[in-house]
PDB file of C-alpha atoms in Angstrom:
ATOM      1  CA  UNK V 290      48.823 -49.981  13.668  1.00 54.00           C
ATOM      2  CA  UNK V 291      49.862 -50.947  10.145  1.00 67.00           C
ATOM      3  CA  UNK V 292      49.079 -54.648   9.949  1.00 79.00           C
ATOM      4  CA  UNK V 293      49.561 -55.490   6.278  1.00 87.00           C
ATOM      5  CA  UNK V 294      52.074 -58.193   5.394  1.00 88.00           C
ATOM      6  CA  UNK V 295      53.255 -60.249   2.460  1.00 88.00           C
ATOM      7  CA  UNK V 296      50.681 -62.906   3.392  1.00 91.00           C
ATOM      8  CA  UNK V 297      47.806 -60.716   2.222  1.00 93.00           C
ATOM      9  CA  UNK V 298      46.555 -60.644  -1.369  1.00 93.00           C
ATOM     10  CA  UNK V 299      46.610 -57.210  -3.037  1.00 94.00           C
ATOM     11  CA  UNK V 300      44.498 -55.965  -5.917  1.00 94.00           C
ATOM     12  CA  UNK V 301      45.092 -52.672  -7.732  1.00 92.00           C
ATOM     13  CA  UNK V 302      42.042 -50.898  -9.129  1.00 92.00           C
ATOM     14  CA  UNK V 303      42.991 -50.114 -12.734  1.00 89.00           C
ATOM     15  CA  UNK V 304      40.899 -46.960 -13.105  1.00 89.00           C
ATOM     16  CA  UNK V 305      41.293 -43.754 -11.173  1.00 91.00           C
ATOM     17  CA  UNK V 306      39.396 -43.262  -7.936  1.00 92.00           C
ATOM     18  CA  UNK V 307      37.778 -40.219  -6.368  1.00 92.00           C
ATOM     19  CA  UNK V 308      39.569 -39.901  -3.022  1.00 91.00           C
ATOM     20  CA  UNK V 309      36.432 -38.500  -1.395  1.00 91.00           C
ATOM     21  CA  UNK V 310      34.955 -42.008  -1.433  1.00 91.00           C
ATOM     22  CA  UNK V 311      34.728 -43.588   1.990  1.00 90.00           C
ATOM     23  CA  UNK V 312      34.317 -47.208   3.006  1.00 93.00           C
ATOM     24  CA  UNK V 313      30.962 -47.758   1.288  1.00 93.00           C
ATOM     25  CA  UNK V 314      32.010 -46.140  -1.999  1.00 94.00           C
ATOM     26  CA  UNK V 315      35.235 -48.134  -2.149  1.00 95.00           C
ATOM     27  CA  UNK V 316      33.390 -51.354  -1.278  1.00 94.00           C
ATOM     28  CA  UNK V 317      31.079 -50.648  -4.211  1.00 94.00           C
ATOM     29  CA  UNK V 318      34.073 -50.354  -6.559  1.00 94.00           C
ATOM     30  CA  UNK V 319      35.531 -53.574  -5.192  1.00 94.00           C
ATOM     31  CA  UNK V 320      32.361 -55.583  -5.710  1.00 94.00           C
ATOM     32  CA  UNK V 321      31.161 -53.983  -8.973  1.00 94.00           C
ATOM     33  CA  UNK V 322      34.400 -53.246 -10.851  1.00 92.00           C
ATOM     34  CA  UNK V 323      36.861 -55.790  -9.451  1.00 91.00           C
ATOM     35  CA  UNK V 324      34.332 -58.577  -8.861  1.00 92.00           C
ATOM     36  CA  UNK V 325      35.785 -59.343  -5.418  1.00 94.00           C
ATOM     37  CA  UNK V 326      34.260 -59.543  -1.954  1.00 95.00           C
ATOM     38  CA  UNK V 327      35.301 -56.543   0.189  1.00 95.00           C
ATOM     39  CA  UNK V 328      35.126 -58.538   3.458  1.00 94.00           C
ATOM     40  CA  UNK V 329      37.421 -61.310   2.197  1.00 94.00           C
ATOM     41  CA  UNK V 330      40.511 -59.987   3.992  1.00 92.00           C
ATOM     42  CA  UNK V 331      42.186 -59.016   0.721  1.00 94.00           C
ATOM     43  CA  UNK V 332      43.669 -55.536   0.340  1.00 95.00           C
ATOM     44  CA  UNK V 333      42.413 -53.232  -2.400  1.00 96.00           C
ATOM     45  CA  UNK V 334      44.607 -50.383  -3.683  1.00 95.00           C
ATOM     46  CA  UNK V 335      43.200 -47.217  -5.272  1.00 95.00           C
ATOM     47  CA  UNK V 336      44.995 -44.269  -6.901  1.00 94.00           C
ATOM     48  CA  UNK V 337      43.572 -40.880  -7.874  1.00 94.00           C
ATOM     49  CA  UNK V 338      43.791 -39.485 -11.413  1.00 94.00           C
ATOM     50  CA  UNK V 339      47.022 -37.558 -10.804  1.00 94.00           C
ATOM     51  CA  UNK V 340      48.520 -40.489  -8.803  1.00 93.00           C
ATOM     52  CA  UNK V 341      49.394 -38.282  -5.826  1.00 93.00           C
ATOM     53  CA  UNK V 342      47.013 -40.026  -3.384  1.00 94.00           C
ATOM     54  CA  UNK V 343      46.689 -43.704  -2.527  1.00 94.00           C
ATOM     55  CA  UNK V 344      44.034 -45.577  -0.522  1.00 93.00           C
ATOM     56  CA  UNK V 345      44.292 -49.139   0.739  1.00 94.00           C
ATOM     57  CA  UNK V 346      41.044 -50.768   1.855  1.00 95.00           C
ATOM     58  CA  UNK V 347      41.331 -53.805   4.120  1.00 94.00           C
ATOM     59  CA  UNK V 348      38.849 -55.819   6.168  1.00 93.00           C
ATOM     60  CA  UNK V 349      40.147 -56.809   9.603  1.00 91.00           C
ATOM     61  CA  UNK V 350      38.355 -58.473  12.472  1.00 87.00           C
ATOM     62  CA  UNK V 351      35.526 -56.178  13.422  1.00 87.00           C
ATOM     63  CA  UNK V 352      35.582 -53.738  10.517  1.00 92.00           C
ATOM     64  CA  UNK V 353      37.247 -51.987   7.634  1.00 94.00           C
ATOM     65  CA  UNK V 354      40.584 -50.180   7.801  1.00 93.00           C
ATOM     66  CA  UNK V 355      41.435 -47.450   5.323  1.00 93.00           C
ATOM     67  CA  UNK V 356      45.097 -46.530   4.838  1.00 93.00           C
ATOM     68  CA  UNK V 357      45.692 -43.223   3.057  1.00 93.00           C
ATOM     69  CA  UNK V 358      48.825 -41.486   1.842  1.00 93.00           C
ATOM     70  CA  UNK V 359      49.181 -38.152   0.050  1.00 93.00           C
ATOM     71  CA  UNK V 360      52.416 -37.145  -1.640  1.00 92.00           C
ATOM     72  CA  UNK V 361      53.644 -33.576  -1.391  1.00 92.00           C
ATOM     73  CA  UNK V 362      56.006 -34.085  -4.364  1.00 91.00           C
ATOM     74  CA  UNK V 363      56.039 -36.585  -7.196  1.00 90.00           C
ATOM     75  CA  UNK V 364      53.601 -39.336  -8.115  1.00 91.00           C
ATOM     76  CA  UNK V 365      53.015 -42.995  -7.412  1.00 91.00           C
ATOM     77  CA  UNK V 366      54.186 -45.203 -10.261  1.00 89.00           C
ATOM     78  CA  UNK V 367      51.632 -47.804 -11.260  1.00 86.00           C
ATOM     79  CA  UNK V 368      53.367 -51.193 -11.621  1.00 83.00           C
ATOM     80  CA  UNK V 369      53.152 -52.859 -15.008  1.00 76.00           C
ATOM     81  CA  UNK V 370      50.663 -55.754 -14.901  1.00 71.00           C
ATOM     82  CA  UNK V 371      52.370 -59.124 -15.128  1.00 68.00           C
ATOM     83  CA  UNK V 372      51.043 -61.638 -17.621  1.00 63.00           C
ATOM     84  CA  UNK V 373      48.549 -64.022 -16.048  1.00 62.00           C
ATOM     85  CA  UNK V 374      48.616 -62.222 -12.706  1.00 70.00           C
ATOM     86  CA  UNK V 375      45.421 -60.613 -11.426  1.00 73.00           C
ATOM     87  CA  UNK V 376      46.853 -59.246  -8.204  1.00 85.00           C
ATOM     88  CA  UNK V 377      49.654 -57.064  -6.989  1.00 89.00           C
ATOM     89  CA  UNK V 378      52.649 -58.510  -5.153  1.00 89.00           C
ATOM     90  CA  UNK V 379      53.690 -57.195  -1.739  1.00 90.00           C
ATOM     91  CA  UNK V 380      57.082 -56.154  -3.104  1.00 87.00           C
ATOM     92  CA  UNK V 381      55.433 -54.142  -5.916  1.00 88.00           C
ATOM     93  CA  UNK V 382      53.197 -52.382  -3.396  1.00 91.00           C
ATOM     94  CA  UNK V 383      56.111 -51.481  -1.130  1.00 90.00           C
ATOM     95  CA  UNK V 384      58.161 -50.156  -4.062  1.00 88.00           C
ATOM     96  CA  UNK V 385      55.181 -48.124  -5.275  1.00 89.00           C
ATOM     97  CA  UNK V 386      54.517 -46.586  -1.849  1.00 89.00           C
ATOM     98  CA  UNK V 387      58.210 -45.829  -1.229  1.00 89.00           C
ATOM     99  CA  UNK V 388      58.632 -44.267  -4.683  1.00 85.00           C
ATOM    100  CA  UNK V 389      61.239 -46.706  -5.936  1.00 82.00           C
ATOM    101  CA  UNK V 390      61.155 -47.405  -9.655  1.00 79.00           C
ATOM    102  CA  UNK V 391      63.019 -50.466 -10.869  1.00 77.00           C
ATOM    103  CA  UNK V 392      64.423 -49.975 -14.367  1.00 75.00           C
ATOM    104  CA  UNK V 393      65.466 -53.562 -15.006  1.00 74.00           C
ATOM    105  CA  UNK V 394      65.034 -56.605 -12.841  1.00 71.00           C
ATOM    106  CA  UNK V 395      64.670 -60.333 -13.105  1.00 74.00           C
ATOM    107  CA  UNK V 396      63.083 -62.655 -10.623  1.00 73.00           C
ATOM    108  CA  UNK V 397      64.483 -66.129 -10.142  1.00 78.00           C
ATOM    109  CA  UNK V 398      62.066 -69.039  -9.997  1.00 82.00           C
ATOM    110  CA  UNK V 399      60.994 -69.996  -6.486  1.00 79.00           C
ATOM    111  CA  UNK V 400      58.805 -72.702  -5.101  1.00 76.00           C
ATOM    112  CA  UNK V 401      55.346 -71.390  -4.186  1.00 70.00           C
ATOM    113  CA  UNK V 402      52.517 -73.147  -2.424  1.00 65.00           C
TER     114      UNK V 402
END
Protein backbone atom coordinates (compact mmCIF):
# COMPACT_ATOMS: atom_id res chain seq x y z
CA UNK A 1 0.00 0.00 0.00
CA UNK A 2 1.31 3.44 -0.92
CA UNK A 3 1.71 5.19 2.42
CA UNK A 4 3.55 8.39 1.56
CA UNK A 5 1.91 11.68 2.50
CA UNK A 6 2.65 15.38 2.66
CA UNK A 7 3.83 14.91 6.26
CA UNK A 8 6.98 13.12 5.13
CA UNK A 9 10.20 14.93 4.22
CA UNK A 10 11.51 14.26 0.70
CA UNK A 11 15.06 14.53 -0.59
CA UNK A 12 16.02 14.29 -4.26
CA UNK A 13 19.42 12.80 -5.06
CA UNK A 14 21.00 15.32 -7.44
CA UNK A 15 23.14 12.85 -9.39
CA UNK A 16 21.91 9.99 -11.52
CA UNK A 17 21.41 6.58 -9.97
CA UNK A 18 21.95 3.07 -11.29
CA UNK A 19 18.50 1.49 -11.02
CA UNK A 20 20.04 -1.92 -10.34
CA UNK A 21 20.90 -0.73 -6.82
CA UNK A 22 18.80 -2.34 -4.13
CA UNK A 23 18.16 -1.29 -0.55
CA UNK A 24 21.79 -1.46 0.60
CA UNK A 25 23.17 0.43 -2.40
CA UNK A 26 20.59 3.19 -2.07
CA UNK A 27 21.19 3.42 1.69
CA UNK A 28 24.87 3.92 0.92
CA UNK A 29 24.04 6.84 -1.39
CA UNK A 30 21.77 8.35 1.24
CA UNK A 31 24.38 8.23 3.99
CA UNK A 32 27.49 9.02 1.90
CA UNK A 33 26.21 11.50 -0.70
CA UNK A 34 23.20 13.11 0.98
CA UNK A 35 24.55 12.97 4.54
CA UNK A 36 21.20 11.73 5.89
CA UNK A 37 20.21 8.71 7.96
CA UNK A 38 18.33 6.14 5.83
CA UNK A 39 16.24 4.89 8.79
CA UNK A 40 15.00 8.37 9.74
CA UNK A 41 11.60 7.94 8.07
CA UNK A 42 12.43 10.48 5.37
CA UNK A 43 11.83 9.60 1.72
CA UNK A 44 14.72 9.62 -0.74
CA UNK A 45 14.07 10.05 -4.47
CA UNK A 46 16.44 8.74 -7.16
CA UNK A 47 16.32 9.16 -10.96
CA UNK A 48 18.34 7.30 -13.60
CA UNK A 49 20.50 9.09 -16.18
CA UNK A 50 17.79 9.22 -18.85
CA UNK A 51 15.11 10.16 -16.24
CA UNK A 52 12.77 7.36 -17.32
CA UNK A 53 12.94 5.45 -14.00
CA UNK A 54 12.33 6.68 -10.47
CA UNK A 55 12.97 5.01 -7.09
CA UNK A 56 11.67 6.19 -3.74
CA UNK A 57 13.34 4.71 -0.67
CA UNK A 58 11.44 4.93 2.61
CA UNK A 59 11.90 3.39 6.05
CA UNK A 60 8.66 2.21 7.65
CA UNK A 61 8.11 0.25 10.83
CA UNK A 62 9.92 -3.02 10.38
CA UNK A 63 11.91 -2.31 7.23
CA UNK A 64 12.57 -0.46 4.02
CA UNK A 65 10.04 0.09 1.24
CA UNK A 66 11.17 0.74 -2.31
CA UNK A 67 8.71 2.37 -4.71
CA UNK A 68 9.66 2.11 -8.39
CA UNK A 69 8.14 3.54 -11.54
CA UNK A 70 9.28 3.15 -15.15
CA UNK A 71 7.91 5.36 -17.91
CA UNK A 72 7.12 3.87 -21.29
CA UNK A 73 7.10 7.34 -22.92
CA UNK A 74 8.62 10.64 -21.89
CA UNK A 75 10.84 11.56 -18.96
CA UNK A 76 10.53 12.75 -15.40
CA UNK A 77 11.21 16.47 -15.08
CA UNK A 78 13.58 17.30 -12.26
CA UNK A 79 12.16 20.22 -10.24
CA UNK A 80 14.29 23.34 -10.02
CA UNK A 81 15.90 23.60 -6.57
CA UNK A 82 14.42 26.40 -4.50
CA UNK A 83 16.78 28.81 -2.80
CA UNK A 84 17.52 27.80 0.77
CA UNK A 85 15.54 24.57 0.49
CA UNK A 86 17.37 21.26 0.89
CA UNK A 87 14.37 19.02 0.38
CA UNK A 88 11.63 18.38 -2.11
CA UNK A 89 8.03 19.37 -1.40
CA UNK A 90 5.20 16.83 -1.64
CA UNK A 91 3.52 18.87 -4.37
CA UNK A 92 6.73 18.91 -6.45
CA UNK A 93 7.05 15.14 -6.10
CA UNK A 94 3.45 14.53 -7.16
CA UNK A 95 3.81 16.83 -10.19
CA UNK A 96 7.06 15.11 -11.16
CA UNK A 97 5.57 11.61 -10.90
CA UNK A 98 2.39 12.59 -12.77
CA UNK A 99 4.36 14.32 -15.54
CA UNK A 100 2.90 17.77 -15.00
CA UNK A 101 5.23 20.66 -15.77
CA UNK A 102 4.27 24.05 -14.40
CA UNK A 103 5.41 26.87 -16.67
CA UNK A 104 4.68 29.75 -14.32
CA UNK A 105 3.39 29.69 -10.79
CA UNK A 106 3.51 31.70 -7.62
CA UNK A 107 2.98 30.47 -4.11
CA UNK A 108 1.28 32.69 -1.58
CA UNK A 109 2.81 32.97 1.88
CA UNK A 110 1.36 30.55 4.42
CA UNK A 111 1.96 29.99 8.07
CA UNK A 112 4.19 26.96 8.69
CA UNK A 113 5.12 25.31 11.94
